[in-house]
Coordinates of C-alpha atoms and ligand atoms in Angstrom, one line a residue:
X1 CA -8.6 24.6 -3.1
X2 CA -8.2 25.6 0.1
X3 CA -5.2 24.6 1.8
X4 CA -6.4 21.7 4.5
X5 CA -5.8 22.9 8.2
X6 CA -2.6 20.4 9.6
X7 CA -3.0 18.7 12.8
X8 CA 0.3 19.2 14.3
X9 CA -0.5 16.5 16.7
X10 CA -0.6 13.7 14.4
X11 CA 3.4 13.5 15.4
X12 CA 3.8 14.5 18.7
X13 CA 0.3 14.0 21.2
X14 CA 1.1 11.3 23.8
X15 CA -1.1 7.8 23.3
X16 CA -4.3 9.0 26.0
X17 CA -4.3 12.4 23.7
X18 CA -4.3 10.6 20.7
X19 CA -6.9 8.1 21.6
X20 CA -9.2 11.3 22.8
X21 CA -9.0 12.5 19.6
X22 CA -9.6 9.4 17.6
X23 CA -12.8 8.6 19.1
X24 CA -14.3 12.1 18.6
X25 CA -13.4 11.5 14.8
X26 CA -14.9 8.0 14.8
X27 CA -17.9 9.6 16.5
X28 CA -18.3 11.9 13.9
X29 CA -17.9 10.5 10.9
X30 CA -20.3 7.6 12.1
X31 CA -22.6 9.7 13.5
X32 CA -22.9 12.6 11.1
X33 CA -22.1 11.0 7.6
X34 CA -21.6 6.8 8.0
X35 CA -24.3 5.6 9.5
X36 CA -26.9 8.1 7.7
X37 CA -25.5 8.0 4.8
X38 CA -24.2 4.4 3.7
X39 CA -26.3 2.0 2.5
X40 CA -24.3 -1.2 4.0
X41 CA -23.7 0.5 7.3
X42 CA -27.2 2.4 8.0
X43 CA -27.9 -1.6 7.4
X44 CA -25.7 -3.0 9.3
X45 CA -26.3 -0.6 12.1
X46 CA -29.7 -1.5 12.1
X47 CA -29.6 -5.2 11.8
X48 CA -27.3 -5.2 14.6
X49 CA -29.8 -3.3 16.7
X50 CA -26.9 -0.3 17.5
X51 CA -26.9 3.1 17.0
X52 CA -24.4 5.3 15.7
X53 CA -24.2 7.1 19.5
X54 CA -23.1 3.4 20.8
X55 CA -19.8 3.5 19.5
X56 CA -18.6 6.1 22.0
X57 CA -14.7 5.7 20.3
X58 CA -12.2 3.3 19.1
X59 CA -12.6 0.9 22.0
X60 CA -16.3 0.2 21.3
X61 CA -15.6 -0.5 17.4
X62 CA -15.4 -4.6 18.0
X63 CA -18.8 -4.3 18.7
X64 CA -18.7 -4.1 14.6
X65 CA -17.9 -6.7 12.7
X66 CA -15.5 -6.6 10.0
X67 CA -15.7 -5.6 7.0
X68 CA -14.0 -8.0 4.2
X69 CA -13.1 -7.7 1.1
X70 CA -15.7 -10.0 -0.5
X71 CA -18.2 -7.5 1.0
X72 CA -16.9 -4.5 -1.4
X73 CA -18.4 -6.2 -4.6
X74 CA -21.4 -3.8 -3.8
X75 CA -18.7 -0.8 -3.9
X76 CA -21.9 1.7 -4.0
X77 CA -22.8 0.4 -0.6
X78 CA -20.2 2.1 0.7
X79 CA -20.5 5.1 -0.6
X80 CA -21.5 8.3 1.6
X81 CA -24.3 9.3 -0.4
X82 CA -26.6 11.9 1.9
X83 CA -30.1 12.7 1.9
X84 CA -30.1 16.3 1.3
X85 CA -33.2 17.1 3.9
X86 CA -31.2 14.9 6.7
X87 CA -28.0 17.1 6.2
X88 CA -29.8 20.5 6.5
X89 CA -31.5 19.4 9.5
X90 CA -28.1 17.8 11.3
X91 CA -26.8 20.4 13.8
X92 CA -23.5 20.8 12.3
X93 CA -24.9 21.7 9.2
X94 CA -27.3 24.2 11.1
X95 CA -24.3 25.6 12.9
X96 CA -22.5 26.3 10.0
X97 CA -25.4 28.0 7.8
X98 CA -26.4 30.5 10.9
X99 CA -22.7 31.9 10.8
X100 CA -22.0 31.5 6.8
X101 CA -25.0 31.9 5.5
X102 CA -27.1 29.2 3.7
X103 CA -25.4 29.8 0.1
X104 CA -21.7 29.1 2.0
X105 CA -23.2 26.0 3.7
X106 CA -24.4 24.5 0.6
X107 CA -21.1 25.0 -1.3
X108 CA -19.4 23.7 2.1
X109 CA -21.1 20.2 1.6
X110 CA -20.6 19.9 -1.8
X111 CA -16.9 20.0 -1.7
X112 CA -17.2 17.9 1.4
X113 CA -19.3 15.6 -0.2
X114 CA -19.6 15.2 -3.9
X115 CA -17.4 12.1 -5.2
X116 CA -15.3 14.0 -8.0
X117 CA -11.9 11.0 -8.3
X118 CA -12.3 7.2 -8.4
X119 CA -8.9 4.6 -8.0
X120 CA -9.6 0.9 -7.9
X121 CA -8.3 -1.9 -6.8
X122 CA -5.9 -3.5 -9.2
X123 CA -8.3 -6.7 -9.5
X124 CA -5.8 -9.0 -11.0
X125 CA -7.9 -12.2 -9.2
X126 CA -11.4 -10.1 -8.4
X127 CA -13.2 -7.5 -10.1
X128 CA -11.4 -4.3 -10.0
X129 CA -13.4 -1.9 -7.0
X130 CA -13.6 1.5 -7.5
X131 CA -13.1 3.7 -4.4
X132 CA -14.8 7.5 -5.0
X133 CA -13.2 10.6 -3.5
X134 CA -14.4 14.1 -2.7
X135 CA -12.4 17.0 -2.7
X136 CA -12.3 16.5 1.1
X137 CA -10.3 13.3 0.5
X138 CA -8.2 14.9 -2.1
X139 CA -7.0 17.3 1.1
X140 CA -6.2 14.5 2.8
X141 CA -4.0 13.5 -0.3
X142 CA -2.4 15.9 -0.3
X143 CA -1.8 16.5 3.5
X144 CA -1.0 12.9 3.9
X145 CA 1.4 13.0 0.5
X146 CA 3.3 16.1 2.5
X147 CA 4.0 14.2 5.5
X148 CA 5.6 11.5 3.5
X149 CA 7.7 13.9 1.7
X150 CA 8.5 15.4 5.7
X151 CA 9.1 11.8 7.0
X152 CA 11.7 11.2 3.7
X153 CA 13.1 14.5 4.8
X154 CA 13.1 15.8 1.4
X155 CA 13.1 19.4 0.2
X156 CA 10.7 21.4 -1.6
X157 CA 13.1 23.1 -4.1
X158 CA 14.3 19.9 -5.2
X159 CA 13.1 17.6 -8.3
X160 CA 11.0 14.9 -7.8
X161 CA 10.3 12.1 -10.3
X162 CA 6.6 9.9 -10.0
X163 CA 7.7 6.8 -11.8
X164 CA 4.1 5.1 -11.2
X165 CA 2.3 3.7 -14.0
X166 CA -0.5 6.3 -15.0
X167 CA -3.6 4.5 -13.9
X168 CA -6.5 5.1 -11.5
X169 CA -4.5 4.0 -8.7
X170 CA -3.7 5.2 -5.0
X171 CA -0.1 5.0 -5.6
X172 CA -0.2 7.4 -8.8
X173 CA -2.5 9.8 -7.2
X174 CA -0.9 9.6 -4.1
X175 CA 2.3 10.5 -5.4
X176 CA 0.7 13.2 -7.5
X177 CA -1.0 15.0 -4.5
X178 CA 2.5 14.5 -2.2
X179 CA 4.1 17.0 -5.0
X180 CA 1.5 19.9 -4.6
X181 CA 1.0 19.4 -0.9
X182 CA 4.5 19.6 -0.3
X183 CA 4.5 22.5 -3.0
X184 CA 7.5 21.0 -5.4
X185 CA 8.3 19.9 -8.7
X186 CA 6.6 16.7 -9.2
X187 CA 7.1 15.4 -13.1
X188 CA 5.0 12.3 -13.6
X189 CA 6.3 9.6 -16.3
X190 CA 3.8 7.5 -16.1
X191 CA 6.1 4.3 -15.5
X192 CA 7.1 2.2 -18.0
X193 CA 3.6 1.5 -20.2
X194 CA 3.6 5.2 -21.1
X195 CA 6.9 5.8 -22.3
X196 CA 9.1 2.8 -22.1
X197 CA 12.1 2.0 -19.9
X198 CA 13.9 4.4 -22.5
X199 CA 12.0 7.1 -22.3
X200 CA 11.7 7.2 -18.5
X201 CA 15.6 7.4 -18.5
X202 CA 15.9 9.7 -21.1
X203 CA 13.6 11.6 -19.0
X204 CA 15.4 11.0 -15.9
X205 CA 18.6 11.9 -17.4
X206 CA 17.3 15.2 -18.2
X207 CA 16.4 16.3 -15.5
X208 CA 18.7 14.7 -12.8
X209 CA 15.7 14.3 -9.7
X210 CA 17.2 14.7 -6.2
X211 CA 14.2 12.2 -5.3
X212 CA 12.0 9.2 -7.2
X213 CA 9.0 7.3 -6.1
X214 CA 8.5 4.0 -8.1
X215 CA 7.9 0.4 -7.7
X216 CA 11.1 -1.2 -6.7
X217 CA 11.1 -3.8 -9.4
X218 CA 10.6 -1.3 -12.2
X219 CA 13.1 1.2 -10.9
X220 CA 15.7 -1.5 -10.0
X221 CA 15.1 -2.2 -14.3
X222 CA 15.6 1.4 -14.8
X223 CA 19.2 1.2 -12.6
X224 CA 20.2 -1.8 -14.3
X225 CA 19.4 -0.2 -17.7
X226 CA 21.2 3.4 -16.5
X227 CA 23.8 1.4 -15.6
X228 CA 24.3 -0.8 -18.3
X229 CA 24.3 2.7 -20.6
X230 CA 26.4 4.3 -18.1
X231 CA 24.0 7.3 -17.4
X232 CA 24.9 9.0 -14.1
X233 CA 22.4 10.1 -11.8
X234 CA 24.6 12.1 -9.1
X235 CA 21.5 14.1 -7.7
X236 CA 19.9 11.3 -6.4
X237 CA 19.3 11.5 -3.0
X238 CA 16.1 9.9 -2.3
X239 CA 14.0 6.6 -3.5
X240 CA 10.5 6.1 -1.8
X241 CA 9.3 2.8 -3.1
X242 CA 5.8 1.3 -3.3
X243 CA 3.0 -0.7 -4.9
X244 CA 4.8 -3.9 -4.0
X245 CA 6.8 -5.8 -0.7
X246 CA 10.4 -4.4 -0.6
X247 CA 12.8 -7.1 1.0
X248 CA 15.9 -6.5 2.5
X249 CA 18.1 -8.0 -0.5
X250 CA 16.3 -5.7 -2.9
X251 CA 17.2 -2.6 -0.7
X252 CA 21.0 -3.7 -1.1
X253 CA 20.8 -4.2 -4.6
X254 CA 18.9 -0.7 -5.1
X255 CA 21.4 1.1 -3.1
X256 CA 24.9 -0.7 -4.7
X257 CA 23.1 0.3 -8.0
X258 CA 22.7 3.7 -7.4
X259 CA 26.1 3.8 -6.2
X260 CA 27.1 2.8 -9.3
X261 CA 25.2 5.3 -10.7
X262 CA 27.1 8.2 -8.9
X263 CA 24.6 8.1 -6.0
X264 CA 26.4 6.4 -2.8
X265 CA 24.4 8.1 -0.1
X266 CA 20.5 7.5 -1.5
X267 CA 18.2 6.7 1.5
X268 CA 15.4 4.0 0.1
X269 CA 12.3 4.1 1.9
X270 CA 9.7 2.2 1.8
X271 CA 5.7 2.4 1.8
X272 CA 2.9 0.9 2.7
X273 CA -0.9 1.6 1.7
X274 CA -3.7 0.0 0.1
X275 CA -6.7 1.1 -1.8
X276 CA -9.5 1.1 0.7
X277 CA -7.3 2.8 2.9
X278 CA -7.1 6.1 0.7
X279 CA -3.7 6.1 1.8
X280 CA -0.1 5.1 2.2
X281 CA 2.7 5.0 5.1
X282 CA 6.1 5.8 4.9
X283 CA 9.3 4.9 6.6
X284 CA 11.2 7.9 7.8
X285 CA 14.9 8.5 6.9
X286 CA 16.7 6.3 8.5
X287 CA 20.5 7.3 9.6
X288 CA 23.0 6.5 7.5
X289 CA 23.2 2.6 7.9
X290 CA 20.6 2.7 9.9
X291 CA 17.2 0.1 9.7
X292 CA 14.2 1.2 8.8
X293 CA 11.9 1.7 11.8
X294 CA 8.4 1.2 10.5
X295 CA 5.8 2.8 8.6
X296 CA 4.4 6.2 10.2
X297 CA 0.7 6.3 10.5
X298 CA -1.0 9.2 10.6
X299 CA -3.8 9.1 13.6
X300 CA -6.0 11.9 12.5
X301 CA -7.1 10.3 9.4
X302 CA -6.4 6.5 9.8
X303 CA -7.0 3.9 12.6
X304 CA -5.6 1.0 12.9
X305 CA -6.1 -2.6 14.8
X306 CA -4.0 -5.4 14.7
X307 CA -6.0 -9.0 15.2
X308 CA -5.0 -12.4 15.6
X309 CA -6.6 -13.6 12.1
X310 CA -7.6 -16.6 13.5
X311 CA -9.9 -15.7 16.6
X312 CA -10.3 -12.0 15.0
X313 CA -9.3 -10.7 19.0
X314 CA -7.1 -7.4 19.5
X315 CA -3.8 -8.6 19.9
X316 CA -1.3 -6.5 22.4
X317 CA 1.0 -3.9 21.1
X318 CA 4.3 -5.2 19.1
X319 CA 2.5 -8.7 18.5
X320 CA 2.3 -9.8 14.7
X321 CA -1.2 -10.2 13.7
X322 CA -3.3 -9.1 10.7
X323 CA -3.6 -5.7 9.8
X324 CA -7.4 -4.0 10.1
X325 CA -7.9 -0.3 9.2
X326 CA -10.8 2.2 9.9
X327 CA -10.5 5.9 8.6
X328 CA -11.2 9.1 10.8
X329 CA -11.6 11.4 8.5
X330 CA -12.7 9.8 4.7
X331 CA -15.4 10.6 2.5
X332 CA -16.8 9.2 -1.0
X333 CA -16.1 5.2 -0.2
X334 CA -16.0 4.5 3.5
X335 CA -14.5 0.7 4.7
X336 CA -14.8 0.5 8.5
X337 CA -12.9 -2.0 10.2
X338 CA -11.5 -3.8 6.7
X339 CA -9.7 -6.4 6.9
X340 CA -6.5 -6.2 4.4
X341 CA -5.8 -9.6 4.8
X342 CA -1.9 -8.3 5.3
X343 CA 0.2 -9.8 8.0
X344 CA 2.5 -7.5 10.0
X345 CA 5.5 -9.1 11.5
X346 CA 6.2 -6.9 14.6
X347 CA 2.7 -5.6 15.1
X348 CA 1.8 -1.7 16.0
X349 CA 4.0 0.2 18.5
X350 CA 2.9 3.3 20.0
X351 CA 6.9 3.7 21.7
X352 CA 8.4 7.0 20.5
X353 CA 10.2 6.2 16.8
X354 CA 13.9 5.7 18.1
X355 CA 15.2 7.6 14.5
X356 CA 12.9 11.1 14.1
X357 CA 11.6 10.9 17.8
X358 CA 7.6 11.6 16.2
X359 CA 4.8 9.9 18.8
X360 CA 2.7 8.2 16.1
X361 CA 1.6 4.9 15.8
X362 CA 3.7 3.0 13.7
X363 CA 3.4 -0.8 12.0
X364 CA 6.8 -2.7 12.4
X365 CA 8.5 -5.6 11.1
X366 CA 7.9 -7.3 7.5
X367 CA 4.4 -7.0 5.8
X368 CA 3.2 -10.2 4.3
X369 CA 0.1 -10.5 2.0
X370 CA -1.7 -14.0 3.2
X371 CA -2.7 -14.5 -0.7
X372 CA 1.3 -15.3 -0.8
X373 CA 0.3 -18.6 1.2
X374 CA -0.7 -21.2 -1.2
X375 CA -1.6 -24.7 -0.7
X376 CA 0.6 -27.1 -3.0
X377 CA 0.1 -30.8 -3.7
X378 CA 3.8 -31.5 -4.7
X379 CA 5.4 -35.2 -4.2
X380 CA 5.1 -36.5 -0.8
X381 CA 3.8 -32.8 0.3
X382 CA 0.0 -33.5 -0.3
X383 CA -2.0 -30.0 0.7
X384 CA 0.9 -28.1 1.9
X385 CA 0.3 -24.6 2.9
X386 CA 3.6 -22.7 1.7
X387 CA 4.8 -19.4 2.2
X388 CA 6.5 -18.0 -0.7
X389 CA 7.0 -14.4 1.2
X390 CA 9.9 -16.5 3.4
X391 CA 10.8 -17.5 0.3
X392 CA 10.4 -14.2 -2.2
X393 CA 13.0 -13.3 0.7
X394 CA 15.5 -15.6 0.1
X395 CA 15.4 -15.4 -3.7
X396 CA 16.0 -11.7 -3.7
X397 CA 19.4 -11.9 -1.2
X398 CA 20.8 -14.9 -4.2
X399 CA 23.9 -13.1 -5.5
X400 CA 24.0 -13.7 -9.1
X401 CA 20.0 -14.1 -9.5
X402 CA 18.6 -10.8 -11.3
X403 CA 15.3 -11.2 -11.8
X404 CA 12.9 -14.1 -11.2
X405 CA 9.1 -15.7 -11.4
X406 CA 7.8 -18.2 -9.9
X407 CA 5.4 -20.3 -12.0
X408 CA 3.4 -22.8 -10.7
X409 CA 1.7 -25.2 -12.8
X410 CA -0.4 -28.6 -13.2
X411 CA 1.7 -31.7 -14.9
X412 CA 0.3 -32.1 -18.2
X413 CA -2.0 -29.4 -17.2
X414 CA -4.4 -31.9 -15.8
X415 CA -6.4 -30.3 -12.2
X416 CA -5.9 -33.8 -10.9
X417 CA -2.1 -34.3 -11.2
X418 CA 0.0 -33.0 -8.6
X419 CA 1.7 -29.4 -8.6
X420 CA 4.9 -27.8 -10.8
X421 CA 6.8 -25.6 -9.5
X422 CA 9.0 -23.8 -11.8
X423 CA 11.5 -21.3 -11.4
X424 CA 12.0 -18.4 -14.2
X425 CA 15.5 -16.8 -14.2
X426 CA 17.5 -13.8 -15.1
X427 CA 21.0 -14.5 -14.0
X428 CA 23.4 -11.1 -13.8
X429 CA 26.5 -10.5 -13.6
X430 CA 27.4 -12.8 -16.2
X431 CA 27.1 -15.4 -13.2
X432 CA 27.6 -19.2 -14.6
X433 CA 24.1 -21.3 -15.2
X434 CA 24.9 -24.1 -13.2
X435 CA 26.1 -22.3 -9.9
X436 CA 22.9 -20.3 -9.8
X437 CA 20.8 -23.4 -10.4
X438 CA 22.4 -24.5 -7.3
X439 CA 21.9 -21.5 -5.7
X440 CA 17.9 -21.3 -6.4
X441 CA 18.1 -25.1 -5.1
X442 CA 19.8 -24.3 -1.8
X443 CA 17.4 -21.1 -1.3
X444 CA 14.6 -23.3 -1.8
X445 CA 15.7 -26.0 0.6
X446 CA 15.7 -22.8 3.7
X447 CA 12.5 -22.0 3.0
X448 CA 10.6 -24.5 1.9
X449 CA 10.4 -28.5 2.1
X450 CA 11.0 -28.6 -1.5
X451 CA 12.9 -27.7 -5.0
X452 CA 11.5 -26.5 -8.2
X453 CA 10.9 -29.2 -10.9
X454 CA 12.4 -27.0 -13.3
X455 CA 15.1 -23.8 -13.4
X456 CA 14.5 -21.9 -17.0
X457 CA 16.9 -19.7 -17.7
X458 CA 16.0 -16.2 -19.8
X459 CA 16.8 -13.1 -20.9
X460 CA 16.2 -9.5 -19.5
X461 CA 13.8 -8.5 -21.8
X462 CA 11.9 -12.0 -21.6
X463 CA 11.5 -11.8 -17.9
X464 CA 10.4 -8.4 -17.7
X465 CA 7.7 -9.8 -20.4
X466 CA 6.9 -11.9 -17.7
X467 CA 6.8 -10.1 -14.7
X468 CA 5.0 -7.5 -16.8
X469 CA 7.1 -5.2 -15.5
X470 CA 5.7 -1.3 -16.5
X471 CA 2.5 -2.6 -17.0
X472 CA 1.3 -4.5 -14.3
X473 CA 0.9 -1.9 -11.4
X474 CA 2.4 -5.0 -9.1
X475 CA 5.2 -7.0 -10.6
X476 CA 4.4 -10.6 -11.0
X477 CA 6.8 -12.9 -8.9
X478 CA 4.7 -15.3 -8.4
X479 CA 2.1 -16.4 -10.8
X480 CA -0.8 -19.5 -10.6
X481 CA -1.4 -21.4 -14.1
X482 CA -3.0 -24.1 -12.5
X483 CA -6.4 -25.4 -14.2
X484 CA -9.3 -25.9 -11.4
X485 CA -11.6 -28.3 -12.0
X486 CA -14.5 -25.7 -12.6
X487 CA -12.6 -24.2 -15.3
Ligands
LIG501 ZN1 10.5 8.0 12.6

């Protein structure tokens, strides 16, 4: 394939620039392939009595409404599927076969166009949604994958490790693409499902990566094991985590075990994408000791407005709100304006990054999924919205507490009784029983107006059987077993 043309300036326009730029993407990719070529939105479009032409940029896109999640159980609806007839007679297309010749033109639109990868949503609650890419998205893959390798400041001739569970998932494919767009050794392990936690460190051991992109709760398993075999990994130099929150306690715990390891100076960054996005952000490297200073977005292929999820209105720059993304540049699926349903702490921020000095937009603060937020009918608390994010927090600073779940449950599994909410535990360290039941107690008490009915103790191996750690794409931390009334 044909290398994709880099934008230098995704990193360095000023905002007015930037916002130029945006709106003639938008206006393309509306004009030329969304609105002709979707089913929901040539719909939409028309219901709504707009035209393509009336979204003149990003401004004029809360003239449309959002697009939710519940919406994508039609996923073909959102497929750019053109009319061939309607292509050859757009002017671009035109354009292109008068200087290339007709032969060129048509091979130009099928590698633009023709879906040839699908990832889906991991669908744990919903049905699973595939998203279709075209080699045009698998440019951007790559392209985007090479930026976050930039943004980590890694290095090409170095050894990089893909810990995410094979699977037809962003994260995997993502990772996959960042090795040959950055043009360096990528080995994939395929997590822990293909190979087992043994034979990714076997693996690991081998070849001694200077960098590893994982989930953080399977690779902090593979430290712990490494650790607990004494395995050394003194090449490591980078960890780029995703496919699940990272807190700040499970940074600390990361880094002291790569210490251990022979690793003292690792930088751990973290990512942040999601599947209708057809792409993931990274934090860039912070200084030594340094925090992390949000996740880069790239504003040629990806923008992004943050909402107040309750009145769905713009909310300013730096103000928390709920995360809504549009892409510039994708083909195959197209989601305009979806809402993720993810809640960023510090909002968007177009100031320059105060670590690598780059321009572009970036999302700051802690990301919280508002599925985290569940409503619990526990003693006196009847209906209680709680935010176990706050809490996930907490749990993961508790010295002494390894691994966890939180369970909740129905007494005597009856819908009408009131809620259970039980805490599963892996202590470490050897750390007495009682003081960590304590412990969970007192973190409880910060976050929430409760305590867990019950603290279970466990082993390693039985909490990672619970978390389904290697082959869950998303650890389970907290998990609903209560019976609805429907059921
Ligand atoms: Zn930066």
């Amino acid at each position: 394939m044909k290398p994709r043309p880099t934008y230098p300036w995704w990193a360095t326009t000023s905002r007015d620039e930037t916002h130029f730029r945006q709106d003639v993407l938008l206006r393309r990719l509306l004009h030329d392939r969304v609105v002709p070529f979707t089913a929901y939105y040539s719909k939409l479009f028309r219901e709504h009595g707009i035209e393509a032409g009336d979204i003149r940029g990003t401004d004029d896109l809360a003239k449309l409404p959002f697009t939710s999640k519940r919406l994508l159980e039609n996923p073909k609806d959102f497929v750019i599927i053109p009319d061939e007839s309607a292509l050859r007679h757009q002017w671009s297309s035109i354009r292109h076969a008068l200087t290339h010749g007709p032969a060129a033109t048509k091979q130009m639109l099928e590698e633009e166009l023709r879906p040839i990868l699908m990832t889906s949503t991991t669908g744990r609650s919903a049905a699973p949604v595939p998203f279709l890419y075209t080699k045009h998205d698998i440019a951007n893959l790559e392209e985007g994958g090479r930026r976050m390798m930039e943004l980590a400041n890694s290095d090409p001739s170095w050894r990089h490790i893909n810990a995410f569970p094979f699977a037809p998932h962003l994260a995997f494919w993502l990772a996959h693409h960042a090795g040959t767009g950055f043009n360096t050794f990528m080995l994939s392990t395929g997590g822990g499902k293909t190979m087992g936690t043994d034979g990714n460190l076997r693996l690991i051991g081998k070849v001694q990566p200077d960098a590893i992109i994982a989930m953080p709760t399977f690779f902090y398993h593979l430290l712990q094991q490494s650790a607990a075999e004494k395995i050394q990994w003194p090449n490591l130099k980078r960890v780029v985590l995703g496919g699940e929150k990272v807190p700040n306690g499970m940074r600390k715990k990361l880094a002291a075990l790569c210490a251990e390891l022979g690793a003292p100076d690792v930088a751990i960054m973290a990512t942040y994408g999601f599947t209708e996005a057809k792409m993931a952000w990274i934090e860039c490297m912070p200084e030594k000791g340094g925090k992390p200073t949000g996740y880069h977005i790239y504003p040629d292929m990806t923008f992004i407005e943050i909402i107040d999820p309750e009145t769905g209105e713009r909310v300013p720059d730096g103000h928390p709100g709920e995360i809504v993304c549009t892409p510039l540049d994708a083909r195959g699926t197209v989601v305009i304006r979806y809402r993720t349903g993810d809640l960023v702490e510090g909002g968007l921020t177009w100031e320059k990054c105060p670590c690598c000095g780059r321009t572009c937009p970036r999302l700051l603060g802690k990301i919280s999924r508002v599925s985290d937020i569940r409503r619990l009918n526990i003693g006196k608390l009847k209906g209680t919205m709680v935010d176990f994010n706050a809490l996930e927090n907490l749990l993961d600073d508790t010295e002494g507490l390894g691994a966890w779940q939180i369970e909740l449950k129905k007494r005597n599994d009856d819908p009408l009784e009131s809620d259970l909410v039980l805490v599963h535990a892996a202590p470490s360290n050897g750390c007495d029983r009682n003081v960590l039941k304590q412990r969970i107690s007192n973190r409880f008490g910060q976050a929430v107006e409760f305590t867990p009915n019950d603290i279970v103790f466990h082993s390693w191996d039985e909490i990672r059987q619970l978390q389904g750690v290697g082959k869950e794409l998303k650890e389970q931390k907290l998990v609903d077993h209560r019976p609805t009334l429907e059921n």
